[in-house]
Coordinates of C-alpha atoms and ligand atoms in Angstrom, one line a residue:
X1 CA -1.2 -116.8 -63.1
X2 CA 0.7 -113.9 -62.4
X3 CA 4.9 -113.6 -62.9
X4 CA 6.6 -110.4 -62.9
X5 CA 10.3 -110.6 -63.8
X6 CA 13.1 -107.9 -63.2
X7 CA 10.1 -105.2 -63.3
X8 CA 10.6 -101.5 -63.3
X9 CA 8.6 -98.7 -63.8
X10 CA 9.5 -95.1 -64.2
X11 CA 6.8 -92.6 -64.8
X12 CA 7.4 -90.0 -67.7
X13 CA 7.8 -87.4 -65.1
X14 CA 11.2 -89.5 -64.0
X15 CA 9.7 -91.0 -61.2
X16 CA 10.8 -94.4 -60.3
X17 CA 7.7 -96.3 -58.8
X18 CA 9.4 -99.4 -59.1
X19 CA 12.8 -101.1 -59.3
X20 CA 13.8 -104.9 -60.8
X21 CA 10.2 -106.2 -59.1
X22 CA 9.9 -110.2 -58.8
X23 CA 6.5 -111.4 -58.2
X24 CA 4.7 -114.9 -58.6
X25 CA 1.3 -115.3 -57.6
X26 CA -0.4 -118.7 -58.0
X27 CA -4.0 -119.3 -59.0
X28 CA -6.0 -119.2 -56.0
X29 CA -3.6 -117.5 -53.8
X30 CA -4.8 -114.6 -51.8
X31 CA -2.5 -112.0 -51.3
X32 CA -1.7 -108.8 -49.2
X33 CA -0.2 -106.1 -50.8
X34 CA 1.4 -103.6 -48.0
X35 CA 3.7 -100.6 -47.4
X36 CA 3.6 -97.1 -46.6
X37 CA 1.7 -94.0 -49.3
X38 CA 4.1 -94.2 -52.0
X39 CA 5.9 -97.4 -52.1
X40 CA 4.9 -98.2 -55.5
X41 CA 1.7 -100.9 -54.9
X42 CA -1.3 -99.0 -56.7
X43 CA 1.7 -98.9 -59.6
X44 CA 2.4 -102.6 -59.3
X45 CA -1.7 -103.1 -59.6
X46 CA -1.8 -101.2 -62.6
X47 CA 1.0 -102.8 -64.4
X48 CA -0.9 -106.2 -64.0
X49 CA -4.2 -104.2 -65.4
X50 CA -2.3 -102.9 -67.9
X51 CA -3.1 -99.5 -67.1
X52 CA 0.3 -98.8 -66.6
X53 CA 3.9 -100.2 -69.3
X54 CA 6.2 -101.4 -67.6
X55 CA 10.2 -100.1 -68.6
X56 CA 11.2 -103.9 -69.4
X57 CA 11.3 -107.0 -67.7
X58 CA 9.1 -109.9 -68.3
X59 CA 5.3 -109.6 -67.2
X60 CA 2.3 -112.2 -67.7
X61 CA -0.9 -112.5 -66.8
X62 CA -3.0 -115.5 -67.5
X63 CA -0.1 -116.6 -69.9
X64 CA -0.5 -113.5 -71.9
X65 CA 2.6 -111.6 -72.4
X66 CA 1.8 -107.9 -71.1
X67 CA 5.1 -106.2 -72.3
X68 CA 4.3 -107.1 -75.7
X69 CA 0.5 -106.5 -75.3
X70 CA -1.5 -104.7 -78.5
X71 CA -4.0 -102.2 -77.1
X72 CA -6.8 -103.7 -79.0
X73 CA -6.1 -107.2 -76.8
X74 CA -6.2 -105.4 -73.2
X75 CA -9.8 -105.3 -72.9
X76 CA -10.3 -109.4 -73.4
X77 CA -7.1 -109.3 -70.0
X78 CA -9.8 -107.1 -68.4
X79 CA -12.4 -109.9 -69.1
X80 CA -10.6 -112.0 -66.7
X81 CA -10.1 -109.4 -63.9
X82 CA -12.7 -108.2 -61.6
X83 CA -11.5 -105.0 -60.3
X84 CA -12.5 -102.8 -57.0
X85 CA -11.8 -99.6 -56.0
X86 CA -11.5 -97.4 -52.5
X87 CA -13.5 -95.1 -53.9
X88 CA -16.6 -97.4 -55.3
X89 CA -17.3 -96.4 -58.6
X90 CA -20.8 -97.1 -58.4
X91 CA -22.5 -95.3 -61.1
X92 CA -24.8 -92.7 -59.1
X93 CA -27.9 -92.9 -61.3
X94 CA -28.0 -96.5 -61.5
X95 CA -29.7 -98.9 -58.8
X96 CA -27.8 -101.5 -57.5
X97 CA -29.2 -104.3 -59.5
X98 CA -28.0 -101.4 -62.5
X99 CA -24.9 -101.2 -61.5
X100 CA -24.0 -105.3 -61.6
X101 CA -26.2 -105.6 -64.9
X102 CA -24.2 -102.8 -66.4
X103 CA -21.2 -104.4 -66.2
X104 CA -22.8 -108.0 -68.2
X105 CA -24.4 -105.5 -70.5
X106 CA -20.8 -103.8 -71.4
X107 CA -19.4 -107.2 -72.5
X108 CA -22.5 -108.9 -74.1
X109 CA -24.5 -111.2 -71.8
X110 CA -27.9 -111.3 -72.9
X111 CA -30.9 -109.6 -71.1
X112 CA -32.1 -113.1 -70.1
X113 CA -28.6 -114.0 -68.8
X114 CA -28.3 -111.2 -66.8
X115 CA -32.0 -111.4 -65.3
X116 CA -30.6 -114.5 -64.0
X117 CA -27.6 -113.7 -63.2
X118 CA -27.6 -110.8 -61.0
X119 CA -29.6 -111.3 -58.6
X120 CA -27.7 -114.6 -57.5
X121 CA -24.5 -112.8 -57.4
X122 CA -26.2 -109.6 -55.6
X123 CA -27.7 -113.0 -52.9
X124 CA -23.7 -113.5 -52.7
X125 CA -22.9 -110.4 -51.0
X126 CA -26.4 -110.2 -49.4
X127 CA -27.6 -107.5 -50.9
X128 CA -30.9 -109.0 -52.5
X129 CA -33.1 -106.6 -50.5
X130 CA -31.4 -103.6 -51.8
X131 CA -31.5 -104.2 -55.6
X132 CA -33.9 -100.8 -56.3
X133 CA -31.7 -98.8 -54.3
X134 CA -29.5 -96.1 -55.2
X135 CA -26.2 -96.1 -54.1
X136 CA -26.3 -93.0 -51.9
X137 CA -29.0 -94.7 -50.3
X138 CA -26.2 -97.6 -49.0
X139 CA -23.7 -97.4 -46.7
X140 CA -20.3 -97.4 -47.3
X141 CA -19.9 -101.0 -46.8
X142 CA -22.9 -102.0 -48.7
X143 CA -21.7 -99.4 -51.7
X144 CA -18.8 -101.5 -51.8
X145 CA -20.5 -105.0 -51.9
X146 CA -22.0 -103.6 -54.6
X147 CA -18.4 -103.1 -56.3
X148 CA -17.7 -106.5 -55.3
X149 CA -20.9 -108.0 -57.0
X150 CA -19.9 -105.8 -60.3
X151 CA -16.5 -107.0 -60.2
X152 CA -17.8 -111.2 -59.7
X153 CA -20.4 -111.1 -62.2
X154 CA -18.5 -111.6 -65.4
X155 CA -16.7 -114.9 -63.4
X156 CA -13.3 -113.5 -63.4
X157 CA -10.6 -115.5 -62.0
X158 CA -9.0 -112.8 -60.4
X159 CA -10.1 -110.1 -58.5
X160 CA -7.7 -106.9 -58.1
X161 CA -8.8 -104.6 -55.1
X162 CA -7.0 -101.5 -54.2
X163 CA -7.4 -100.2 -50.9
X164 CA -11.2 -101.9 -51.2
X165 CA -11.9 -100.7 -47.4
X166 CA -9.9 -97.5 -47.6
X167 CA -13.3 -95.6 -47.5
X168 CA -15.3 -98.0 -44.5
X169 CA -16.0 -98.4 -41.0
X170 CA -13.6 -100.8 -39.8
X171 CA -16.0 -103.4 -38.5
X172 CA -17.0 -103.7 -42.3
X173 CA -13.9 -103.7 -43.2
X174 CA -13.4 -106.9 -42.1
X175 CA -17.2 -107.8 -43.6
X176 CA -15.1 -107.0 -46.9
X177 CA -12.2 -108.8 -46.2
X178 CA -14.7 -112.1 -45.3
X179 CA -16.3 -111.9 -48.4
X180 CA -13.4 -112.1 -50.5
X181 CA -12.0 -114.7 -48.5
X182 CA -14.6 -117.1 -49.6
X183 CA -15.0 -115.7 -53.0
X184 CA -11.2 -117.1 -53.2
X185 CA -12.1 -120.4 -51.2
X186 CA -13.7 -120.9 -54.3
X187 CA -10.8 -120.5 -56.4
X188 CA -10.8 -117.2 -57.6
X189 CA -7.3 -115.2 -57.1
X190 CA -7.2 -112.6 -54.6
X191 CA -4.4 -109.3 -54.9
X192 CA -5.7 -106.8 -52.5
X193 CA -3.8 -103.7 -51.7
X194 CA -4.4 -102.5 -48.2
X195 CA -2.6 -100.4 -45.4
X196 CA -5.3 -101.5 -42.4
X197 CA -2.5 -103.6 -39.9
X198 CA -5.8 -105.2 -38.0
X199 CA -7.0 -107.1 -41.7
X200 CA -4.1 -108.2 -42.3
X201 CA -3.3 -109.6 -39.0
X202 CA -6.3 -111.4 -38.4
X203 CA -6.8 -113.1 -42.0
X204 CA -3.9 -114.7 -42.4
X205 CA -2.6 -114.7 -45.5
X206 CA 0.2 -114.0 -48.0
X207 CA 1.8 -110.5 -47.3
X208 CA 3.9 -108.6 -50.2
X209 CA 5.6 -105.7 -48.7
X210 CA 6.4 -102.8 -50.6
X211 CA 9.0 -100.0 -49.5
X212 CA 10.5 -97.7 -52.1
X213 CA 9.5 -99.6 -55.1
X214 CA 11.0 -103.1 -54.3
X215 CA 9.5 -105.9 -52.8
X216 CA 11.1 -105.8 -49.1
X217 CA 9.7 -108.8 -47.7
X218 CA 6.7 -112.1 -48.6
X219 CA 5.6 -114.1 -46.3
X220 CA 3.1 -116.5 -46.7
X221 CA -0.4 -117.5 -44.9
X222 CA 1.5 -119.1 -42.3
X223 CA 4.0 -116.5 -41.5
X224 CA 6.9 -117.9 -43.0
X225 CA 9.6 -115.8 -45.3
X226 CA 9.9 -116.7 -48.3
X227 CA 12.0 -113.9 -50.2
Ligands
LIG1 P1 4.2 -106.7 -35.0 O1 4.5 -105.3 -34.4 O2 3.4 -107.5 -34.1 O3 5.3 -107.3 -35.8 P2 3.0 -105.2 -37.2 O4 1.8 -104.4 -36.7 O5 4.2 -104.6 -37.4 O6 3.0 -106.4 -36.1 O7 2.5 -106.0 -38.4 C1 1.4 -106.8 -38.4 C2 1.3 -107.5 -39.7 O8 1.1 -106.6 -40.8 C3 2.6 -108.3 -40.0 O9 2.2 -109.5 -40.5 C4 3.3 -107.5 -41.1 O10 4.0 -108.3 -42.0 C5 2.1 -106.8 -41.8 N1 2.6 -105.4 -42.3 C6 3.8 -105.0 -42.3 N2 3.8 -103.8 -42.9 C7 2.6 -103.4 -43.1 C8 1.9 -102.3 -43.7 N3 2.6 -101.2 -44.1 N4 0.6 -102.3 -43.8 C9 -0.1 -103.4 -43.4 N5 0.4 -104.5 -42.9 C10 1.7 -104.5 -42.8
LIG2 P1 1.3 -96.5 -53.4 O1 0.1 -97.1 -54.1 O2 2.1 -97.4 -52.6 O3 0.9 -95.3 -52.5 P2 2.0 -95.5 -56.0 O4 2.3 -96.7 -56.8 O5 0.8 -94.8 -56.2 O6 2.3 -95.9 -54.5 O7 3.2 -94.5 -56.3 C1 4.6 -94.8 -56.3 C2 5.4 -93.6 -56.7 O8 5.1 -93.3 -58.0 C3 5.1 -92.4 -55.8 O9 6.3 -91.7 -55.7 C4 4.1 -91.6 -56.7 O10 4.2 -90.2 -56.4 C5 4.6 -91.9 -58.1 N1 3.5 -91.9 -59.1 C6 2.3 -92.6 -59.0 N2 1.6 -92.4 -60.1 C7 2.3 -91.5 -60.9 C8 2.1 -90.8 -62.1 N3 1.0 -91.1 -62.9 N4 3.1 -90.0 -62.6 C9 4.2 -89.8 -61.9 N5 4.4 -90.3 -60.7 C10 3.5 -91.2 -60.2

């Protein structure tokens, strides 16, 4: 689902975020993303969202070949990416139920499609009840179920989160963490980026570790090396 070959990246200011990275992620593997402020893991996130060009190397996602990638084609990637942020995103003057229909609305679902469909992805996260609400009416954990409901509702089958509980108490945190755990049990992909030691001790899964722009160390969900 996911291969990065002998991936670099050097940022036009001569910064070198990554060096010959080697990744394979599996559909329907959940995976930690960890290391220290500046390792390089937003950067590897944003070469797989094509935010970011890699320097060379070999990069695909969903068998579509990123290095060689037309601009016009990256928004139909995105289609298959649901995407959360640290800092929300939520758009301010929309409610909740907004917010999740916004996202159907920007790639075509029809009204009567997303009538239907919102409110059973907003019953997902449990957040029925506060469909009318605003998002500075929520809490931080509830803004980001929110981003979590946007990110489902176009069925992706991944979901790329970058430091999603960077900006919530840590008992939601692991509300967060829970949530995307079953969202994967049903086969969706999970990368999420995180720095929180506690998460990613007590879910166990798949840990990439980052230090200085190279993968350092993968283990997977049992604990086992495997780089
Ligand atoms: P211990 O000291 O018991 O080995 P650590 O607190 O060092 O435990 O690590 C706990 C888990 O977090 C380990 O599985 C480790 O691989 C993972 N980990 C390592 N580095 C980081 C990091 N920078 N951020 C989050 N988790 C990390
Ligand atoms: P992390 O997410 O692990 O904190 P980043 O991927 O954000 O690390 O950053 C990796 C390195 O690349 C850092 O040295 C950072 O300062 C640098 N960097 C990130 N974005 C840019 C950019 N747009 N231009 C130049 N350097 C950048």
């Amino acid at each position: 689902m996911i291969e990065l070959s002998h991936i670099s990246k050097t940022y036009p200011n001569g910064t070198h975020a990554l060096y010959d990275v080697n990744l394979h992620v599996d559909k329907g593997e959940f995976v930690f993303i960890v290391g220290s402020s500046g390792a390089g893991k937003s950067t590897l996130l944003k070469l797989i969202t094509c935010e970011e060009k890699a320097d060379g190397g070999k990069l695909t996602v969903n068998g579509q070949d990123l290095i060689s990638i037309k601009r016009h084609e990256v928004p139909y990637l995105r289609r298959t990416m649901g995407m959360v942020f640290q800092d929300f995103r939520l758009i301010a003057k929309m409610t909740v139920f907004e917010n999740v229909a916004f996202a159907m609305h920007i790639v075509g679902a029809s009204r009567r499609e997303i009538r239907k469909r919102v409110p059973y992805i907003l019953g997902l996260v449990n957040l029925q009840s506060k469909a009318d609400c605003y998002p500075a009416e929520l809490s931080g954990g509830e803004q980001q179920r929110v981003g979590l409901a946007r990110a489902l509702v176009n069925n992706p089958n991944m979901i790329i989160a970058d430091e999603p509980t960077g900006n919530i108490d840590p008992a939601l945190s692991f509300e967060i963490v829970d949530l995307l755990s079953e969202i994967n049990l049903r086969g969706t992909t999970i990368l999420m980026v995180t720095h929180e030691h506690s998460l990613v001790k007590h879910f166990q899964k798949r840990i990439v570790e980052i230090h200085g722009g190279r993968i350092v160390a993968d283990t997977n969900e049992l604990g086992a090396a495997t780089l």
